[in-house]
Amino acid sequence: MFRKFAPFLVPLVVVALAACGGHAGPAGAPGMTTYALPALGPDLAVYAAMPKDTIGEEYYKEGIGAIKSAKWDATLSSYTQQHYSQSLGFPPNTKITVVNLSKTVTHTLNVVKEITGPPAVFPKGITLSTQPKGDGTLQTGYASGPIKPGKSITVMLGKPGIYLIGCAFHYGIGMHDVIIVAAHAAPGPQATPTPKGSGSGSSGSGW
C-alpha cells in the first residue's frame, strides 16, 4: 500500500501515534486528507496526508480501482483525491496539482466535455489530444499533455461546472471521471482496492 504515497514523499505530513483502541485516525492539517499507513507495531499507528488540492491518477488496474456511481450512472476510475478512484470536487478558483501515481505508465488529464448534471455520459469513439492544449484553466478542450510516472502538472479551476475528464492514452479502456467545480464540492465515495489478478474493484454510490 505504501507505494501509493511515493510521489508525495517530500510534502507528506506523517504522524505517528500510540494506538488507542477504538479511536479514529488523527485529523490532518487544515485541508489535508489523512490515510492510515501500515502499522509499525502493535502500539504504533502511522498516518500520512496528501497535500491539499491534489489529484492522483493511475490506470485502475494498476491498483487504484473503479467505482460504479449510482449518482452519475457511470463507472468512474483512475482519478482520486484520497486513495482509490472516486468522483472529484473542488471550489471554484482552486489551483490543483495532478500527480501521476504510476511507476511505469504515462497518463494525461483531458476535459472531454462539460455537462449540467447526471448522468455522466462519456462519448464513445473519440480521440483526446496527447499534446498540451488550453491556457492552464480547466475548461472544455483542456489537455494536460503527457504526465510521466511520478511527475505532476498544475491546472486552475475557474468557473463552476461539471466536467467529464479522461486520459488521452487510456480513455478507450476506461480512464473516465467527473470533476465538480462548485462551492462546498467534495470528493465522492472511494472504490475498493483492485483485487489482485483481476479487473477493478467497486463499491459505494459516487458523489
Tab-separated table of N, CA and C in Angstrom, residues 48-206:
chain	number	residue	atom	x	y	z
A	48	ALA	N	-0.464	9.298	7.029
A	48	ALA	CA	0.139	10.226	6.073
A	48	ALA	C	-0.959	11.061	5.443
A	49	ALA	N	-0.638	12.283	5.076
A	49	ALA	CA	-1.633	13.175	4.495
A	49	ALA	C	-1.204	13.623	3.112
A	50	MET	N	-2.120	13.492	2.139
A	50	MET	CA	-1.860	14.002	0.800
A	50	MET	C	-2.032	15.516	0.814
A	51	PRO	N	-1.175	16.230	0.116
A	51	PRO	CA	-1.303	17.691	0.110
A	51	PRO	C	-2.676	18.153	-0.358
A	52	LYS	N	-3.098	19.273	0.162
A	52	LYS	CA	-4.376	19.869	-0.211
A	52	LYS	C	-4.420	20.144	-1.716
A	53	ASP	N	-5.618	20.001	-2.294
A	53	ASP	CA	-5.862	20.328	-3.698
A	53	ASP	C	-4.976	19.520	-4.656
A	54	THR	N	-4.869	18.227	-4.380
A	54	THR	CA	-4.084	17.328	-5.224
A	54	THR	C	-4.964	16.212	-5.758
A	55	ILE	N	-4.812	15.903	-7.045
A	55	ILE	CA	-5.453	14.742	-7.654
A	55	ILE	C	-4.356	13.753	-8.024
A	56	GLY	N	-4.530	12.495	-7.642
A	56	GLY	CA	-3.638	11.443	-8.095
A	56	GLY	C	-4.318	10.670	-9.210
A	57	GLU	N	-3.554	10.241	-10.218
A	57	GLU	CA	-4.148	9.435	-11.284
A	57	GLU	C	-3.286	8.228	-11.603
A	58	GLU	N	-3.975	7.154	-11.981
A	58	GLU	CA	-3.316	5.889	-12.285
A	58	GLU	C	-4.379	4.999	-12.949
A	59	TYR	N	-3.992	4.207	-13.933
A	59	TYR	CA	-4.946	3.294	-14.555
A	59	TYR	C	-5.515	2.374	-13.480
A	60	TYR	N	-6.818	2.138	-13.513
A	60	TYR	CA	-7.454	1.442	-12.391
A	60	TYR	C	-6.882	0.057	-12.135
A	61	LYS	N	-6.427	-0.632	-13.176
A	61	LYS	CA	-5.858	-1.958	-12.971
A	61	LYS	C	-4.458	-1.914	-12.368
A	62	GLU	N	-3.880	-0.714	-12.286
A	62	GLU	CA	-2.598	-0.579	-11.594
A	62	GLU	C	-2.798	-0.590	-10.080
A	63	GLY	N	-4.036	-0.508	-9.629
A	63	GLY	CA	-4.289	-0.612	-8.196
A	63	GLY	C	-5.274	0.377	-7.627
A	64	ILE	N	-5.651	1.384	-8.394
A	64	ILE	CA	-6.500	2.434	-7.838
A	64	ILE	C	-7.989	2.071	-7.872
A	65	GLY	N	-8.348	1.058	-8.668
A	65	GLY	CA	-9.719	0.562	-8.687
A	65	GLY	C	-10.686	1.438	-9.474
A	66	ALA	N	-11.945	1.048	-9.487
A	66	ALA	CA	-13.014	1.788	-10.165
A	66	ALA	C	-14.265	1.702	-9.305
A	67	ILE	N	-15.140	2.680	-9.474
A	67	ILE	CA	-16.372	2.697	-8.690
A	67	ILE	C	-17.570	2.897	-9.605
A	68	LYS	N	-18.609	2.108	-9.397
A	68	LYS	CA	-19.849	2.257	-10.155
A	68	LYS	C	-20.717	3.265	-9.418
A	69	SER	N	-20.847	4.448	-9.992
A	69	SER	CA	-21.550	5.535	-9.319
A	69	SER	C	-23.023	5.539	-9.690
A	70	ALA	N	-23.892	5.385	-8.684
A	70	ALA	CA	-25.327	5.464	-8.916
A	70	ALA	C	-25.732	6.893	-9.262
A	71	LYS	N	-25.090	7.864	-8.609
A	71	LYS	CA	-25.428	9.267	-8.871
A	71	LYS	C	-25.159	9.642	-10.313
A	72	TRP	N	-23.983	9.241	-10.822
A	72	TRP	CA	-23.588	9.641	-12.171
A	72	TRP	C	-23.965	8.606	-13.225
A	73	ASP	N	-24.494	7.462	-12.789
A	73	ASP	CA	-24.883	6.386	-13.704
A	73	ASP	C	-23.725	6.058	-14.644
A	74	ALA	N	-22.551	5.889	-14.062
A	74	ALA	CA	-21.344	5.649	-14.853
A	74	ALA	C	-20.296	4.992	-13.968
A	75	THR	N	-19.362	4.316	-14.604
A	75	THR	CA	-18.201	3.796	-13.889
A	75	THR	C	-17.111	4.845	-13.927
A	76	LEU	N	-16.636	5.241	-12.755
A	76	LEU	CA	-15.585	6.246	-12.626
A	76	LEU	C	-14.307	5.541	-12.191
A	77	SER	N	-13.194	5.937	-12.778
A	77	SER	CA	-11.952	5.254	-12.406
A	77	SER	C	-10.744	6.133	-12.656
A	78	SER	N	-9.671	5.813	-11.954
A	78	SER	CA	-8.320	6.283	-12.275
A	78	SER	C	-7.944	7.654	-11.755
A	79	TYR	N	-8.840	8.358	-11.087
A	79	TYR	CA	-8.517	9.661	-10.509
A	79	TYR	C	-9.024	9.694	-9.071
A	80	THR	N	-8.246	10.297	-8.166
A	80	THR	CA	-8.634	10.319	-6.756
A	80	THR	C	-8.076	11.545	-6.046
A	81	GLN	N	-8.783	11.969	-5.005
A	81	GLN	CA	-8.265	12.966	-4.068
A	81	GLN	C	-7.849	12.305	-2.763
A	82	GLN	N	-8.086	10.999	-2.666
A	82	GLN	CA	-7.808	10.313	-1.411
A	82	GLN	C	-6.886	9.120	-1.632
A	83	HIS	N	-7.436	7.963	-1.987
A	83	HIS	CA	-6.593	6.790	-2.179
A	83	HIS	C	-7.018	5.978	-3.391
A	84	TYR	N	-8.321	5.656	-3.472
A	84	TYR	CA	-8.849	4.894	-4.602
A	84	TYR	C	-9.775	5.778	-5.445
A	85	SER	N	-10.123	5.280	-6.625
A	85	SER	CA	-10.919	6.061	-7.574
A	85	SER	C	-12.204	6.604	-6.949
A	86	GLN	N	-12.560	7.823	-7.352
A	86	GLN	CA	-13.759	8.478	-6.825
A	86	GLN	C	-14.075	9.681	-7.706
A	87	SER	N	-15.316	10.192	-7.624
A	87	SER	CA	-15.595	11.474	-8.253
A	87	SER	C	-14.858	12.558	-7.478
A	88	LEU	N	-14.602	13.692	-8.133
A	88	LEU	CA	-13.741	14.729	-7.575
A	88	LEU	C	-14.527	16.011	-7.350
A	89	GLY	N	-14.150	16.782	-6.346
A	89	GLY	CA	-14.868	18.018	-6.070
A	89	GLY	C	-13.975	19.095	-5.467
A	90	PHE	N	-14.056	20.296	-6.031
A	90	PHE	CA	-13.272	21.432	-5.553
A	90	PHE	C	-14.098	22.710	-5.672
A	91	PRO	N	-13.812	23.720	-4.846
A	91	PRO	CA	-14.450	25.022	-5.036
A	91	PRO	C	-13.836	25.759	-6.224
A	92	PRO	N	-14.563	26.715	-6.799
A	92	PRO	CA	-14.008	27.496	-7.907
A	92	PRO	C	-12.734	28.228	-7.491
A	93	ASN	N	-11.930	28.576	-8.491
A	93	ASN	CA	-10.692	29.333	-8.305
A	93	ASN	C	-9.663	28.599	-7.451
A	94	THR	N	-9.676	27.257	-7.548
A	94	THR	CA	-8.686	26.438	-6.865
A	94	THR	C	-7.610	26.033	-7.864
A	95	LYS	N	-6.355	26.184	-7.485
A	95	LYS	CA	-5.248	25.705	-8.314
A	95	LYS	C	-4.884	24.312	-7.815
A	96	ILE	N	-5.053	23.313	-8.663
A	96	ILE	CA	-4.812	21.940	-8.242
A	96	ILE	C	-3.544	21.381	-8.872
A	97	THR	N	-2.994	20.369	-8.218
A	97	THR	CA	-1.855	19.621	-8.736
A	97	THR	C	-2.345	18.229	-9.130
A	98	VAL	N	-1.976	17.790	-10.318
A	98	VAL	CA	-2.333	16.455	-10.795
A	98	VAL	C	-1.048	15.633	-10.855
A	99	VAL	N	-0.993	14.551	-10.081
A	99	VAL	CA	0.212	13.729	-9.967
A	99	VAL	C	-0.044	12.355	-10.569
A	100	ASN	N	0.863	11.895	-11.415
A	100	ASN	CA	0.788	10.543	-11.962
A	100	ASN	C	1.344	9.580	-10.916
A	101	LEU	N	0.481	8.723	-10.366
A	101	LEU	CA	0.880	7.787	-9.324
A	101	LEU	C	1.592	6.547	-9.874
A	102	SER	N	1.505	6.342	-11.182
A	102	SER	CA	2.072	5.130	-11.768
A	102	SER	C	3.594	5.123	-11.687
A	103	LYS	N	4.152	3.928	-11.581
A	103	LYS	CA	5.609	3.771	-11.616
A	103	LYS	C	6.134	3.658	-13.041
A	104	THR	N	5.271	3.280	-13.989
A	104	THR	CA	5.760	2.957	-15.329
A	104	THR	C	4.961	3.539	-16.484
A	105	VAL	N	3.731	4.018	-16.242
A	105	VAL	CA	2.830	4.380	-17.336
A	105	VAL	C	2.564	5.888	-17.359
A	106	THR	N	2.675	6.502	-18.539
A	106	THR	CA	2.378	7.925	-18.716
A	106	THR	C	0.877	8.121	-18.876
A	107	HIS	N	0.336	9.160	-18.239
A	107	HIS	CA	-1.092	9.465	-18.325
A	107	HIS	C	-1.295	10.939	-18.659
A	108	THR	N	-2.545	11.329	-18.865
A	108	THR	CA	-2.896	12.737	-19.055
A	108	THR	C	-4.175	13.036	-18.278
A	109	LEU	N	-4.517	14.307	-18.197
A	109	LEU	CA	-5.844	14.724	-17.753
A	109	LEU	C	-6.403	15.622	-18.844
A	110	ASN	N	-7.452	15.169	-19.497
A	110	ASN	CA	-8.120	15.927	-20.557
A	110	ASN	C	-9.569	16.180	-20.162
A	111	VAL	N	-10.091	17.356	-20.502
A	111	VAL	CA	-11.517	17.617	-20.332
A	111	VAL	C	-12.224	17.143	-21.594
A	112	VAL	N	-13.114	16.180	-21.432
A	112	VAL	CA	-13.849	15.605	-22.556
A	112	VAL	C	-15.002	16.519	-22.956
A	113	LYS	N	-15.770	16.952	-21.951
A	113	LYS	CA	-16.883	17.868	-22.195
A	113	LYS	C	-17.377	18.392	-20.859
A	114	GLU	N	-18.180	19.462	-20.917
A	114	GLU	CA	-18.847	19.989	-19.727
A	114	GLU	C	-20.297	19.555	-19.774
A	115	ILE	N	-20.843	19.148	-18.627
A	115	ILE	CA	-22.239	18.733	-18.548
A	115	ILE	C	-22.946	19.558	-17.480
A	116	THR	N	-24.269	19.467	-17.440
A	116	THR	CA	-25.034	20.251	-16.466
A	116	THR	C	-25.461	19.427	-15.267
A	117	GLY	N	-25.319	18.095	-15.352
A	117	GLY	CA	-25.697	17.231	-14.244
A	117	GLY	C	-25.755	15.794	-14.702
A	118	PRO	N	-26.081	14.883	-13.772
A	118	PRO	CA	-26.159	13.471	-14.139
A	118	PRO	C	-27.198	13.260	-15.246
A	119	PRO	N	-27.012	12.172	-16.031
A	119	PRO	CA	-25.940	11.179	-15.926
A	119	PRO	C	-24.664	11.668	-16.593
A	120	ALA	N	-23.550	11.027	-16.244
A	120	ALA	CA	-22.262	11.319	-16.877
A	120	ALA	C	-22.108	10.369	-18.058
A	121	VAL	N	-22.416	10.869	-19.245
A	121	VAL	CA	-22.339	10.050	-20.457
A	121	VAL	C	-21.025	10.367	-21.166
A	122	PHE	N	-20.103	9.423	-21.125
A	122	PHE	CA	-18.801	9.616	-21.747
A	122	PHE	C	-18.888	9.225	-23.221
A	123	PRO	N	-18.607	10.172	-24.144
A	123	PRO	CA	-18.722	9.865	-25.573
A	123	PRO	C	-17.818	8.698	-25.962
A	124	LYS	N	-18.303	7.898	-26.881
A	124	LYS	CA	-17.520	6.760	-27.363
A	124	LYS	C	-16.844	7.107	-28.691
A	125	GLY	N	-15.768	6.413	-28.971
A	125	GLY	CA	-15.109	6.537	-30.263
A	125	GLY	C	-14.456	7.866	-30.525
A	126	ILE	N	-14.033	8.571	-29.471
A	126	ILE	CA	-13.376	9.865	-29.668
A	126	ILE	C	-11.882	9.735	-29.386
A	127	THR	N	-11.129	10.681	-29.920
A	127	THR	CA	-9.687	10.729	-29.689
A	127	THR	C	-9.356	12.007	-28.929
A	128	LEU	N	-8.699	11.881	-27.787
A	128	LEU	CA	-8.299	13.041	-26.998
A	128	LEU	C	-6.871	13.445	-27.339
A	129	SER	N	-6.575	14.706	-27.189
A	129	SER	CA	-5.245	15.213	-27.528
A	129	SER	C	-4.188	14.712	-26.554
A	130	THR	N	-3.065	14.250	-27.092
A	130	THR	CA	-1.934	13.867	-26.245
A	130	THR	C	-0.960	15.034	-26.076
A	131	GLN	N	-1.264	16.171	-26.707
A	131	GLN	CA	-0.433	17.365	-26.583
A	131	GLN	C	-1.127	18.401	-25.706
A	132	PRO	N	-0.359	19.229	-24.994
A	132	PRO	CA	-0.991	20.243	-24.136
A	132	PRO	C	-1.869	21.196	-24.944
A	133	LYS	N	-3.032	21.526	-24.405
A	133	LYS	CA	-3.935	22.487	-25.031
A	133	LYS	C	-4.588	23.335	-23.954
A	134	GLY	N	-4.832	24.599	-24.278
A	134	GLY	CA	-5.500	25.483	-23.344
A	134	GLY	C	-4.530	26.417	-22.659
A	135	ASP	N	-5.082	27.269	-21.805
A	135	ASP	CA	-4.278	28.285	-21.117
A	135	ASP	C	-3.975	27.914	-19.673
A	136	GLY	N	-4.145	26.624	-19.345
A	136	GLY	CA	-3.891	26.188	-17.973
A	136	GLY	C	-5.107	26.229	-17.089
A	137	THR	N	-6.275	26.571	-17.670
A	137	THR	CA	-7.530	26.605	-16.923
A	137	THR	C	-8.399	25.431	-17.342
A	138	LEU	N	-9.034	24.763	-16.386
A	138	LEU	CA	-9.907	23.639	-16.691
A	138	LEU	C	-11.139	24.135	-17.429
A	139	GLN	N	-11.303	23.665	-18.659
A	139	GLN	CA	-12.442	24.027	-19.489
A	139	GLN	C	-12.529	23.036	-20.639
A	140	THR	N	-13.617	23.068	-21.377
A	140	THR	CA	-13.769	22.160	-22.498
A	140	THR	C	-12.584	22.299	-23.450
A	141	GLY	N	-11.982	21.171	-23.829
A	141	GLY	CA	-10.835	21.183	-24.727
A	141	GLY	C	-9.494	21.201	-24.026
A	142	TYR	N	-9.499	21.397	-22.692
A	142	TYR	CA	-8.224	21.414	-21.971
A	142	TYR	C	-7.541	20.056	-22.064
A	143	ALA	N	-6.212	20.081	-22.269
A	143	ALA	CA	-5.407	18.857	-22.271
A	143	ALA	C	-4.101	19.135	-21.544
A	144	SER	N	-3.766	18.284	-20.598
A	144	SER	CA	-2.545	18.489	-19.799
A	144	SER	C	-1.281	18.182	-20.588
A	145	GLY	N	-1.396	17.312	-21.612
A	145	GLY	CA	-0.205	16.748	-22.228
A	145	GLY	C	0.305	15.616	-21.365
A	146	PRO	N	1.310	14.879	-21.840
A	146	PRO	CA	1.792	13.700	-21.097
A	146	PRO	C	2.314	14.055	-19.710
A	147	ILE	N	1.880	13.269	-18.719
A	147	ILE	CA	2.404	13.372	-17.355
A	147	ILE	C	3.132	12.060	-17.083
A	148	LYS	N	4.428	12.112	-17.038
A	148	LYS	CA	5.222	10.894	-16.877
A	148	LYS	C	5.090	10.336	-15.464
A	149	PRO	N	5.413	9.061	-15.261
A	149	PRO	CA	5.298	8.452	-13.936
A	149	PRO	C	5.994	9.276	-12.858
A	150	GLY	N	5.283	9.561	-11.789
A	150	GLY	CA	5.838	10.312	-10.673
A	150	GLY	C	5.881	11.816	-10.872
A	151	LYS	N	5.506	12.305	-12.053
A	151	LYS	CA	5.550	13.748	-12.340
A	151	LYS	C	4.174	14.363	-12.128
A	152	SER	N	4.113	15.695	-12.194
A	152	SER	CA	2.860	16.390	-11.939
A	152	SER	C	2.723	17.629	-12.812
A	153	ILE	N	1.501	18.110	-12.909
A	153	ILE	CA	1.205	19.388	-13.573
A	153	ILE	C	0.238	20.152	-12.674
A	154	THR	N	0.045	21.433	-12.950
A	154	THR	CA	-0.942	22.220	-12.210
A	154	THR	C	-1.971	22.770	-13.182
A	155	VAL	N	-3.184	22.939	-12.693
A	155	VAL	CA	-4.261	23.485	-13.515
A	155	VAL	C	-5.175	24.321	-12.624
A	156	MET	N	-5.692	25.407	-13.166
A	156	MET	CA	-6.592	26.282	-12.413
A	156	MET	C	-8.040	25.904	-12.698
A	157	LEU	N	-8.817	25.753	-11.636
A	157	LEU	CA	-10.247	25.514	-11.774
A	157	LEU	C	-10.946	26.863	-11.690
A	158	GLY	N	-11.455	27.335	-12.813
A	158	GLY	CA	-12.046	28.661	-12.864
A	158	GLY	C	-13.504	28.662	-12.490
A	159	LYS	N	-14.368	28.780	-13.497
A	159	LYS	CA	-15.805	28.921	-13.230
A	159	LYS	C	-16.415	27.601	-12.764
A	160	PRO	N	-17.507	27.695	-12.018
A	160	PRO	CA	-18.201	26.481	-11.599
A	160	PRO	C	-18.674	25.669	-12.798
A	161	GLY	N	-18.714	24.367	-12.631
A	161	GLY	CA	-19.179	23.496	-13.702
A	161	GLY	C	-18.954	22.045	-13.336
A	162	ILE	N	-19.434	21.161	-14.204
A	162	ILE	CA	-19.230	19.728	-14.053
A	162	ILE	C	-18.522	19.254	-15.309
A	163	TYR	N	-17.362	18.664	-15.138
A	163	TYR	CA	-16.506	18.330	-16.258
A	163	TYR	C	-16.239	16.822	-16.315
A	164	LEU	N	-16.442	16.242	-17.480
A	164	LEU	CA	-16.036	14.865	-17.701
A	164	LEU	C	-14.566	14.876	-18.098
A	165	ILE	N	-13.767	14.039	-17.460
A	165	ILE	CA	-12.340	14.010	-17.740
A	165	ILE	C	-11.898	12.601	-18.122
A	166	GLY	N	-10.727	12.521	-18.747
A	166	GLY	CA	-10.186	11.229	-19.122
A	166	GLY	C	-8.724	11.333	-19.478
A	167	CYS	N	-8.109	10.194	-19.658
A	167	CYS	CA	-6.707	10.120	-20.071
A	167	CYS	C	-6.663	9.893	-21.575
A	168	ALA	N	-5.893	10.692	-22.284
A	168	ALA	CA	-5.813	10.576	-23.741
A	168	ALA	C	-5.292	9.222	-24.184
A	169	PHE	N	-4.405	8.632	-23.393
A	169	PHE	CA	-3.814	7.347	-23.772
A	169	PHE	C	-4.715	6.161	-23.430
A	170	HIS	N	-5.583	6.328	-22.434
A	170	HIS	CA	-6.345	5.182	-21.931
A	170	HIS	C	-7.843	5.453	-21.823
A	171	TYR	N	-8.320	6.487	-22.503
A	171	TYR	CA	-9.746	6.817	-22.459
A	171	TYR	C	-10.589	5.650	-22.970
A	172	GLY	N	-10.134	5.032	-24.045
A	172	GLY	CA	-10.888	3.953	-24.658
A	172	GLY	C	-11.009	2.707	-23.804
A	173	ILE	N	-10.170	2.595	-22.775
A	173	ILE	CA	-10.233	1.421	-21.900
A	173	ILE	C	-10.636	1.807	-20.473
A	174	GLY	N	-11.307	2.958	-20.358
A	174	GLY	CA	-11.999	3.236	-19.107
A	174	GLY	C	-11.435	4.256	-18.153
A	175	MET	N	-10.426	5.047	-18.541
A	175	MET	CA	-9.957	6.100	-17.638
A	175	MET	C	-10.886	7.302	-17.779
A	176	HIS	N	-12.008	7.266	-17.046
A	176	HIS	CA	-13.057	8.281	-17.094
A	176	HIS	C	-13.353	8.761	-15.676
A	177	ASP	N	-13.633	10.050	-15.530
A	177	ASP	CA	-14.051	10.539	-14.217
A	177	ASP	C	-14.801	11.851	-14.360
A	178	VAL	N	-15.233	12.377	-13.208
A	178	VAL	CA	-16.008	13.618	-13.140
A	178	VAL	C	-15.333	14.556	-12.156
A	179	ILE	N	-15.172	15.826	-12.536
A	179	ILE	CA	-14.745	16.872	-11.600
A	179	ILE	C	-15.897	17.848	-11.448
A	180	ILE	N	-16.331	18.042	-10.205
A	180	ILE	CA	-17.360	19.027	-9.901
A	180	ILE	C	-16.663	20.262	-9.349
A	181	VAL	N	-16.824	21.408	-9.996
A	181	VAL	CA	-16.276	22.668	-9.500
A	181	VAL	C	-17.449	23.493	-8.997
A	182	ALA	N	-17.584	23.570	-7.691
A	182	ALA	CA	-18.714	24.267	-7.073
A	182	ALA	C	-18.379	24.555	-5.621
A	183	ALA	N	-19.005	25.580	-5.067
A	183	ALA	CA	-18.807	25.871	-3.650
A	183	ALA	C	-19.186	24.646	-2.829
A	184	HIS	N	-18.336	24.289	-1.899
A	184	HIS	CA	-18.560	23.169	-0.976
A	184	HIS	C	-18.483	21.800	-1.653
A	185	ALA	N	-18.025	21.728	-2.908
A	185	ALA	CA	-17.881	20.422	-3.562
A	185	ALA	C	-16.812	19.610	-2.843
A	186	ALA	N	-17.024	18.298	-2.777
A	186	ALA	CA	-16.094	17.404	-2.094
A	186	ALA	C	-15.983	16.110	-2.887
A	187	PRO	N	-14.899	15.361	-2.708
A	187	PRO	CA	-14.772	14.094	-3.429
A	187	PRO	C	-15.828	13.092	-2.984
A	188	GLY	N	-16.195	12.197	-3.911
A	188	GLY	CA	-17.208	11.195	-3.613
A	188	GLY	C	-16.630	9.965	-2.953
A	189	PRO	N	-17.481	8.983	-2.670
A	189	PRO	CA	-17.013	7.725	-2.073
A	189	PRO	C	-15.936	7.080	-2.936
A	190	GLN	N	-15.092	6.293	-2.289
A	190	GLN	CA	-13.991	5.663	-2.998
A	190	GLN	C	-14.333	4.255	-3.441
A	191	ALA	N	-13.631	3.808	-4.488
A	191	ALA	CA	-13.698	2.409	-4.895
A	191	ALA	C	-13.034	1.540	-3.836
A	192	THR	N	-13.245	0.248	-3.939
A	192	THR	CA	-12.491	-0.691	-3.125
A	192	THR	C	-11.184	-1.001	-3.839
A	193	PRO	N	-10.195	-1.576	-3.155
A	193	PRO	CA	-8.939	-1.921	-3.819
A	193	PRO	C	-9.169	-2.877	-4.989
A	194	THR	N	-8.332	-2.773	-6.008
A	194	THR	CA	-8.405	-3.688	-7.126
A	194	THR	C	-7.950	-5.075	-6.683
A	195	PRO	N	-8.805	-6.088	-6.831
A	195	PRO	CA	-8.368	-7.439	-6.450
A	195	PRO	C	-7.161	-7.868	-7.271
A	196	LYS	N	-6.208	-8.521	-6.643
A	196	LYS	CA	-5.015	-8.958	-7.358
A	196	LYS	C	-5.380	-9.958	-8.434
A	197	GLY	N	-4.804	-9.734	-9.642
A	197	GLY	CA	-5.008	-10.671	-10.738
A	197	GLY	C	-6.362	-10.564	-11.400
A	198	SER	N	-7.083	-9.437	-11.157
A	198	SER	CA	-8.399	-9.291	-11.787
A	198	SER	C	-8.580	-7.861	-12.236
A	199	GLY	N	-9.804	-7.518	-12.580
A	199	GLY	CA	-10.109	-6.180	-13.053
A	199	GLY	C	-10.277	-5.228	-11.890
A	200	SER	N	-11.274	-4.335	-11.999
A	200	SER	CA	-11.428	-3.300	-10.989
A	200	SER	C	-12.280	-3.764	-9.833
A	201	GLY	N	-12.080	-3.097	-8.689
A	201	GLY	CA	-12.993	-3.278	-7.579
A	201	GLY	C	-13.994	-2.141	-7.615
A	202	SER	N	-15.131	-2.291	-6.968
A	202	SER	CA	-16.086	-1.201	-6.951
A	202	SER	C	-16.921	-1.253	-5.685
A	203	SER	N	-17.362	-0.095	-5.251
A	203	SER	CA	-18.251	-0.021	-4.111
A	203	SER	C	-18.859	1.357	-4.062
A	204	GLY	N	-19.853	1.534	-3.220
A	204	GLY	CA	-20.395	2.858	-2.983
A	204	GLY	C	-21.268	3.355	-4.125
A	205	SER	N	-21.715	4.607	-3.999
A	205	SER	CA	-22.661	5.148	-4.960
A	205	SER	C	-22.180	6.404	-5.654
A	206	GLY	N	-20.999	6.902	-5.329
A	206	GLY	CA	-20.485	8.076	-6.008
A	206	GLY	C	-20.938	9.367	-5.344
